[in-house]
């Protein structure tokens, strides 16, 4: 299927649905035991129209990037959109350049479409130097666009002040259950300042399965609860998402979240009435220690 795009006022576009790769190729260490199935899962995603693939140097300590390289080599690179990320402790000027080179080698590509700061630079590192390196990567053609991940508004403003390249996205935890970016004004700021929110963790597994309101909406629209949950995320201005799945069945189900609309009243109802909403992420709370306070 053709995945629809969202476009910022600046003209920068992203497909509304991309593929996440956390836990492909291991967690913090490489795991080679499921390579074949995971390469096939990435190919399945591309065969189903997905062009945006999200990864990071951290995922499987680089092995997720190697799996992507293997999966994409039979496809036209120019039709894909590949995002990777540099971890907080690698954000000195030299280390950003080095990390990017290593990601490019593992991915078997000459450029990244989007390169993100996975978090704000670790304590002791200087955001000016981090962004100077990001600018050099853009100037050298190794990175087409830059963005950030898990940034509060003050940290996002501080990063943007250090560069003339536009920060095109903030990749953050966001789902019906996790609302920290709403609570901290990140969603509103990005919507008002022409920045994409790339929602990670949109499926929030157990909570979605248990919520009665979601089952009722699913029944009303003849969809599954996961399709409703993803549709709710995508109904919001400037928000796109990158669910991870290695299952073909889940992939097909998730893609069924696209191409239809809920009534605004139902979106509003889900926003307000989804049970047990959390205003702090259980995985990356936005006030993590970094070289600037959150
Ligand atoms: N920037 C950051 O700090 C950060 C943090 C976390 C994640 N991310 C990115 O965001 C992506 C998505 O986040 P995530 O992987 O943590 O969470 P997620 O996409 O919300 O959930 C993934 C989990 O849901 C399962 N799943 C997928 N579709 C399903 C369906 N239709 N029914 C039932 N289960 C389903 C997957 O298992 P199966 O594989 O078996 O389908 C997997 O266990 C990551 O892969 C990564 O690229 C970024």
Tab-separated table of C-alpha atoms in Angstrom, residues 132-229:
chain	number	residue	atom	x	y	z
A	132	UNK	CA	28.576	21.789	15.162
A	133	UNK	CA	29.205	18.129	14.326
A	134	UNK	CA	25.611	17.647	13.109
A	135	UNK	CA	26.066	20.695	10.844
A	136	UNK	CA	29.301	19.264	9.436
A	137	UNK	CA	27.523	15.978	8.639
A	138	UNK	CA	24.851	17.930	6.733
A	139	UNK	CA	27.456	20.070	4.947
A	140	UNK	CA	29.358	16.904	3.936
A	141	UNK	CA	26.179	15.284	2.550
A	142	UNK	CA	26.326	12.386	5.025
A	143	UNK	CA	23.065	13.427	6.674
A	144	UNK	CA	20.125	15.016	4.818
A	145	UNK	CA	18.124	16.210	7.858
A	146	UNK	CA	18.699	16.512	11.582
A	147	UNK	CA	16.399	15.889	14.521
A	148	UNK	CA	16.296	15.036	18.218
A	149	UNK	CA	14.704	12.460	20.482
A	150	UNK	CA	13.404	12.595	24.052
A	151	UNK	CA	13.894	16.391	24.287
A	152	UNK	CA	11.912	18.753	26.503
A	153	UNK	CA	11.041	22.179	25.085
A	154	UNK	CA	13.978	24.043	26.746
A	155	UNK	CA	16.451	21.415	25.477
A	156	UNK	CA	14.923	21.543	21.995
A	157	UNK	CA	15.193	25.331	21.913
A	158	UNK	CA	18.807	25.174	23.115
A	159	UNK	CA	19.737	22.696	20.357
A	160	UNK	CA	17.975	24.722	17.657
A	161	UNK	CA	19.764	27.898	18.756
A	162	UNK	CA	23.106	26.227	17.953
A	163	UNK	CA	22.350	25.453	14.308
A	164	UNK	CA	20.894	27.041	11.200
A	165	UNK	CA	19.712	23.598	10.039
A	166	UNK	CA	16.084	23.110	11.011
A	167	UNK	CA	15.435	20.396	13.611
A	168	UNK	CA	12.685	18.514	11.784
A	169	UNK	CA	11.484	16.160	14.526
A	170	UNK	CA	11.452	15.183	18.169
A	171	UNK	CA	11.053	11.411	18.597
A	172	UNK	CA	9.295	10.761	21.913
A	173	UNK	CA	7.213	8.272	23.899
A	174	UNK	CA	3.577	8.903	23.006
A	175	UNK	CA	0.478	6.735	23.058
A	176	UNK	CA	-3.036	6.697	24.448
A	177	UNK	CA	-1.459	5.636	27.733
A	178	UNK	CA	1.709	7.785	27.868
A	179	UNK	CA	1.045	11.552	27.762
A	180	UNK	CA	4.256	13.077	29.120
A	181	UNK	CA	4.745	15.186	25.975
A	182	UNK	CA	1.313	16.715	26.463
A	183	UNK	CA	1.893	17.353	30.164
A	184	UNK	CA	5.279	19.041	29.450
A	185	UNK	CA	4.088	21.122	26.467
A	186	UNK	CA	6.305	19.289	23.956
A	187	UNK	CA	3.429	18.294	21.652
A	188	UNK	CA	2.015	21.811	21.528
A	189	UNK	CA	5.439	23.395	20.996
A	190	UNK	CA	6.241	21.071	18.097
A	191	UNK	CA	2.833	21.614	16.518
A	192	UNK	CA	3.288	25.383	16.724
A	193	UNK	CA	6.876	25.359	15.514
A	194	UNK	CA	6.604	23.132	12.452
A	195	UNK	CA	8.376	20.119	13.987
A	196	UNK	CA	7.280	16.487	13.660
A	197	UNK	CA	6.526	14.411	16.723
A	198	UNK	CA	7.669	10.866	15.905
A	199	UNK	CA	5.732	8.729	18.377
A	200	UNK	CA	7.659	5.737	19.737
A	201	UNK	CA	6.033	3.029	21.870
A	202	UNK	CA	2.599	3.755	20.346
A	203	UNK	CA	1.234	0.248	21.024
A	204	UNK	CA	1.713	0.259	24.789
A	205	UNK	CA	0.785	-3.410	24.772
A	206	UNK	CA	-0.961	-4.513	27.991
A	207	UNK	CA	-2.812	-1.232	28.591
A	208	UNK	CA	-4.370	-1.228	25.138
A	209	UNK	CA	-5.501	-4.814	25.407
A	210	UNK	CA	-7.235	-4.126	28.730
A	211	UNK	CA	-8.991	-0.824	27.976
A	212	UNK	CA	-12.718	-1.282	27.521
A	213	UNK	CA	-13.150	2.079	25.773
A	214	UNK	CA	-10.764	0.936	23.052
A	215	UNK	CA	-12.691	-2.274	22.490
A	216	UNK	CA	-15.900	-0.285	22.179
A	217	UNK	CA	-14.347	2.074	19.604
A	218	UNK	CA	-12.904	-0.887	17.729
A	219	UNK	CA	-16.358	-2.411	17.530
A	220	UNK	CA	-17.891	0.849	16.349
A	221	UNK	CA	-15.388	1.295	13.504
A	222	UNK	CA	-14.995	-2.426	12.687
A	223	UNK	CA	-11.293	-2.216	13.511
A	224	UNK	CA	-9.015	-3.820	16.084
A	225	UNK	CA	-8.016	-2.022	19.312
A	226	UNK	CA	-4.432	-1.574	18.007
A	227	UNK	CA	-5.735	-0.035	14.793
A	228	UNK	CA	-7.822	2.432	16.788
A	229	UNK	CA	-4.864	3.242	19.055
